[in-house]
CSV table of C-alpha atoms in Angstrom, one decimal:
chain,number,residue,atom,x,y,z
A,1,MET,CA,0.0,0.0,0.2
A,2,LYS,CA,1.0,3.6,-0.4
A,3,ILE,CA,0.4,5.6,2.7
A,4,LEU,CA,0.5,9.4,3.7
A,5,ILE,CA,1.0,10.3,7.3
A,6,VAL,CA,0.4,13.7,8.3
A,7,GLU,CA,1.8,14.3,11.7
A,8,ASP,CA,3.9,17.2,13.3
A,9,ASP,CA,5.6,14.8,16.0
A,10,ALA,CA,8.9,14.1,14.0
A,11,ASP,CA,9.6,11.3,16.5
A,12,GLY,CA,6.2,9.8,16.2
A,13,ALA,CA,6.2,10.0,12.4
A,14,GLY,CA,9.5,8.7,12.0
A,15,TYR,CA,8.7,5.6,13.8
A,16,LEU,CA,5.8,5.2,11.9
A,17,VAL,CA,7.3,5.6,8.7
A,18,LYS,CA,10.3,3.3,9.5
A,19,ALA,CA,7.6,0.6,10.7
A,20,LEU,CA,5.5,0.8,7.7
A,21,ARG,CA,8.4,0.4,5.4
A,22,GLU,CA,9.8,-2.4,7.1
A,23,THR,CA,6.3,-4.3,6.5
A,24,GLY,CA,6.8,-3.6,2.7
A,25,HIS,CA,4.6,-0.5,2.2
A,26,VAL,CA,5.5,2.9,0.9
A,27,ALA,CA,5.1,5.9,3.4
A,28,ASP,CA,5.3,9.4,2.9
A,29,HIS,CA,5.3,12.1,5.6
A,30,ALA,CA,3.8,15.5,5.7
A,31,ALA,CA,4.7,17.7,9.0
A,32,ASP,CA,1.7,20.0,8.6
A,33,GLY,CA,-2.0,20.2,7.6
A,34,LEU,CA,-1.3,22.2,4.5
A,35,ASP,CA,1.3,20.1,3.1
A,36,GLY,CA,-0.9,17.1,4.0
A,37,TYR,CA,-3.7,18.5,2.3
A,38,GLY,CA,-1.8,19.3,-0.9
A,39,LEU,CA,-0.3,15.9,-1.1
A,40,ALA,CA,-3.4,13.8,-0.5
A,41,ALA,CA,-5.4,16.0,-3.2
A,42,GLU,CA,-2.8,14.9,-5.7
A,43,GLY,CA,-4.0,11.5,-5.3
A,44,GLY,CA,-2.2,8.0,-5.5
A,45,TYR,CA,-2.6,7.1,-1.8
A,46,ASP,CA,-4.3,3.9,-0.4
A,47,VAL,CA,-4.9,5.4,3.1
A,48,LEU,CA,-4.1,8.5,5.0
A,49,ILE,CA,-3.0,8.6,8.6
A,50,VAL,CA,-3.9,12.0,10.0
A,51,ASP,CA,-3.3,13.5,13.5
A,52,ARG,CA,-6.0,16.0,14.6
A,53,MET,CA,-3.9,18.9,16.0
A,54,LEU,CA,-1.8,19.8,13.2
A,55,PRO,CA,0.0,23.4,12.3
A,56,LYS,CA,-1.3,25.4,9.4
A,57,LEU,CA,-4.5,23.4,9.1
A,58,ASP,CA,-5.9,21.1,11.5
A,59,GLY,CA,-6.7,17.5,11.0
A,60,LEU,CA,-10.3,17.5,10.9
A,61,SER,CA,-10.3,20.7,8.3
A,62,LEU,CA,-7.9,18.6,6.3
A,63,ILE,CA,-10.1,15.7,6.1
A,64,ARG,CA,-13.1,18.0,5.3
A,65,GLY,CA,-11.7,19.8,2.7
A,66,LEU,CA,-10.8,16.5,0.9
A,67,ARG,CA,-14.3,15.3,1.4
A,68,GLU,CA,-15.6,18.5,-0.1
A,69,GLN,CA,-13.4,18.2,-3.1
A,70,GLY,CA,-14.7,14.5,-3.6
A,71,HIS,CA,-11.6,12.5,-2.4
A,72,GLU,CA,-12.6,9.2,-1.2
A,73,VAL,CA,-9.3,7.9,0.1
A,74,PRO,CA,-9.8,6.2,3.4
A,75,VAL,CA,-8.6,8.1,6.5
A,76,LEU,CA,-7.4,6.8,9.8
A,77,ILE,CA,-7.4,9.4,12.5
A,78,LEU,CA,-4.5,9.1,14.9
A,79,SER,CA,-4.5,11.2,17.9
A,80,ALA,CA,-4.1,12.0,21.6
A,81,LEU,CA,-7.7,13.2,21.8
A,82,GLY,CA,-9.6,9.9,22.6
A,83,GLN,CA,-12.7,10.6,24.3
A,84,VAL,CA,-16.1,9.6,23.0
A,85,ASP,CA,-16.9,13.0,21.7
A,86,ASP,CA,-13.4,13.4,20.2
A,87,ARG,CA,-13.9,10.3,18.2
A,88,VAL,CA,-17.6,11.3,17.1
A,89,LYS,CA,-16.3,14.7,15.7
A,90,GLY,CA,-13.4,12.8,13.9
A,91,LEU,CA,-15.8,10.4,12.2
A,92,ARG,CA,-18.4,13.0,11.4
A,93,ALA,CA,-15.7,15.3,9.8
A,94,GLY,CA,-15.2,12.3,7.3
A,95,GLY,CA,-12.6,10.0,9.2
A,96,ASP,CA,-13.3,6.4,8.3
A,97,ASP,CA,-11.7,5.0,11.4
A,98,TYR,CA,-10.2,6.7,14.7
A,99,LEU,CA,-7.1,5.4,16.9
A,100,SER,CA,-6.2,7.0,20.0
A,101,LYS,CA,-2.4,7.7,21.1
A,102,PRO,CA,-0.6,5.7,22.5
A,103,TYR,CA,-1.3,2.6,20.1
A,104,ALA,CA,0.2,-0.6,19.3
A,105,PHE,CA,1.6,-0.6,15.8
A,106,SER,CA,0.2,-4.1,15.2
A,107,GLU,CA,-3.5,-2.6,15.6
A,108,LEU,CA,-2.8,0.2,13.4
A,109,LEU,CA,-1.5,-2.0,10.8
A,110,ALA,CA,-4.6,-4.1,10.9
A,111,ARG,CA,-6.8,-1.1,10.6
A,112,ILE,CA,-5.4,0.3,7.6
A,113,GLU,CA,-5.5,-3.0,5.9
A,114,VAL,CA,-9.2,-3.2,6.7
A,115,LEU,CA,-9.7,0.3,5.4
A,116,ALA,CA,-7.8,-0.6,2.2
A,117,ARG,CA,-10.0,-3.9,1.6
A,118,ARG,CA,-13.3,-1.9,2.0
A,119,ARG,CA,-11.9,0.6,-0.5
A,120,ARG,CA,-10.9,-2.3,-3.0
A,121,GLY,CA,-14.5,-4.0,-2.4
A,122,THR,CA,-16.2,-1.1,-4.3
A,123,ALA,CA,-13.8,-1.2,-7.2
A,124,PRO,CA,-13.3,-3.9,-9.9
A,125,ALA,CA,-11.4,-6.9,-8.2
A,126,GLU,CA,-7.6,-7.1,-8.4
A,127,GLU,CA,-6.1,-10.2,-9.6
A,128,THR,CA,-4.6,-12.0,-6.5
A,129,VAL,CA,-2.5,-14.3,-8.6
A,130,TYR,CA,-0.1,-13.2,-11.4
A,131,ARG,CA,1.7,-15.8,-13.6
A,132,VAL,CA,4.4,-15.4,-16.2
A,133,GLY,CA,5.7,-18.7,-17.7
A,134,ASP,CA,6.3,-20.9,-14.9
A,135,LEU,CA,6.6,-18.0,-12.6
A,136,GLU,CA,3.7,-17.4,-10.2
A,137,LEU,CA,3.0,-14.7,-7.4
A,138,ASP,CA,0.2,-15.1,-4.9
A,139,ARG,CA,-0.6,-11.7,-3.4
A,140,LEU,CA,-2.9,-13.0,-0.6
A,141,ALA,CA,-0.7,-16.0,0.4
A,142,HIS,CA,2.4,-13.8,0.0
A,143,ARG,CA,4.0,-16.6,-1.9
A,144,VAL,CA,6.2,-16.8,-5.0
A,145,THR,CA,7.0,-20.2,-6.7
A,146,ARG,CA,8.6,-21.0,-9.9
A,147,GLY,CA,8.5,-24.4,-11.5
A,148,GLY,CA,6.8,-25.4,-8.5
A,149,ARG,CA,9.7,-24.6,-6.2
A,150,SER,CA,9.2,-21.9,-3.6
A,151,ILE,CA,11.1,-18.6,-3.5
A,152,ASP,CA,11.9,-16.6,-0.4
A,153,LEU,CA,11.8,-12.8,-0.8
A,154,GLN,CA,12.2,-10.1,1.5
A,155,PRO,CA,8.9,-7.5,1.8
A,156,ARG,CA,10.7,-5.2,-0.7
A,157,GLU,CA,11.8,-7.7,-3.1
A,158,PHE,CA,8.0,-9.0,-3.1
A,159,ARG,CA,6.6,-5.5,-3.9
A,160,LEU,CA,9.0,-5.1,-6.7
A,161,LEU,CA,8.4,-8.3,-8.4
A,162,GLU,CA,4.4,-7.9,-7.8
A,163,TYR,CA,4.8,-4.7,-9.6
A,164,LEU,CA,6.8,-6.1,-12.5
A,165,MET,CA,4.3,-8.9,-12.9
A,166,ARG,CA,1.3,-6.9,-12.6
A,167,HIS,CA,2.9,-4.9,-15.7
A,168,ALA,CA,4.2,-8.0,-17.3
A,169,GLY,CA,5.2,-7.4,-20.9
A,170,GLN,CA,5.6,-3.8,-20.5
A,171,VAL,CA,8.5,-1.6,-19.7
A,172,VAL,CA,8.6,-0.5,-16.4
A,173,THR,CA,10.8,2.7,-15.7
A,174,ARG,CA,13.0,3.2,-12.8
A,175,THR,CA,10.9,6.4,-11.9
A,176,MET,CA,7.7,4.3,-11.9
A,177,LEU,CA,9.4,1.8,-9.6
A,178,LEU,CA,10.4,4.4,-7.2
A,179,GLU,CA,7.2,6.1,-6.9
A,180,SER,CA,5.3,2.7,-6.5
A,181,VAL,CA,7.6,0.5,-4.5
A,182,TRP,CA,9.7,3.1,-2.8
A,183,ASP,CA,8.6,6.8,-2.6
A,184,TYR,CA,8.8,10.0,-3.9
A,185,HIS,CA,11.9,11.0,-2.1
A,186,PHE,CA,14.5,9.1,-3.7
A,187,ASP,CA,17.0,10.5,-6.0
A,188,PRO,CA,16.2,9.0,-9.6
A,189,GLN,CA,19.6,8.7,-10.3
A,190,THR,CA,20.1,6.5,-7.1
A,191,ASN,CA,21.2,2.8,-8.2
A,192,VAL,CA,18.9,1.3,-5.5
A,193,ILE,CA,16.6,-0.1,-8.1
A,194,ASP,CA,19.4,-1.9,-10.1
A,195,VAL,CA,20.7,-3.4,-7.0
A,196,HIS,CA,17.4,-4.6,-6.0
A,197,VAL,CA,16.5,-5.9,-9.4
A,198,SER,CA,19.8,-7.7,-9.4
A,199,ARG,CA,19.2,-9.4,-6.3
A,200,LEU,CA,15.7,-10.3,-7.3
A,201,ARG,CA,17.0,-11.6,-10.6
A,202,GLY,CA,19.3,-14.0,-8.7
A,203,LYS,CA,16.2,-15.8,-6.7
A,204,ILE,CA,14.0,-15.7,-9.8
A,205,ASP,CA,16.0,-16.5,-12.7
A,206,LYS,CA,19.2,-18.3,-11.2
A,207,GLY,CA,19.2,-22.3,-12.3
A,208,PHE,CA,16.6,-21.7,-14.7
A,209,ASP,CA,17.1,-22.2,-18.6
A,210,ARG,CA,15.0,-19.1,-19.5
A,211,PRO,CA,15.5,-15.6,-17.7
A,212,LEU,CA,12.3,-13.8,-17.0
A,213,ILE,CA,13.5,-10.6,-15.8
A,214,HIS,CA,14.9,-8.3,-18.5
A,215,THR,CA,16.8,-5.2,-18.7
A,216,VAL,CA,15.7,-2.7,-21.3
A,217,ARG,CA,18.7,-0.7,-21.9
A,218,GLY,CA,18.1,3.0,-21.5
A,219,ALA,CA,14.3,2.3,-20.5
A,220,GLY,CA,13.8,0.2,-17.5
A,221,TYR,CA,12.8,-3.5,-17.0
A,222,THR,CA,10.3,-5.9,-17.9
A,223,VAL,CA,9.2,-9.4,-16.9
A,224,ARG,CA,8.4,-11.6,-19.7
A,225,VAL,CA,9.0,-15.2,-21.4
A,226,GLY,CA,11.6,-14.5,-24.1
A,227,ALA,CA,14.2,-12.0,-24.7
A,228,TRP,CA,13.0,-8.4,-25.2
């Protein structure tokens, strides 16, 4: 998932960004309500995590503004204000869920996964299994096999392969991968993509006669059966 955290507490936001990235998600951070509103209004996020007490634009005004403009992205309000009246105000402002601080990360993660599932339930169903040749990726079981052999991938490698297989046969640029698998803040000139693709290729193609991950010189990468 791609998640935007709108939180003015630098330590709290830093912890949350790190924890979400370690579980394989893309996490962006905005330190005030105006920046958060601007990023959220651009779209592209699966879930927003919004604090109530924010500089420049408070969290409830941010959410109301998004709803008035027709943005339906799910919002989890994360706040130290945890009384019943506080929660009611947050939900009536357009929040989809409300979690009080302090919180357990496992509970927060479960809540945003539920919000994302609800949103997908109103859209055309996504494929849950991708296949290219004898390579298979099961999104729900979080399992990858090739030729019936199980392949163990790290969370980032899994997301990288998932994105490539979702666009099988197409050229996927480094910028596309940075924005979808990492986040907007990486330097486009960094070699992080090449390093991860090289590691992924070592796990997916090593020991097999036909490579499936191909480099398209000067453009990016593609997953397909046969050379590009």
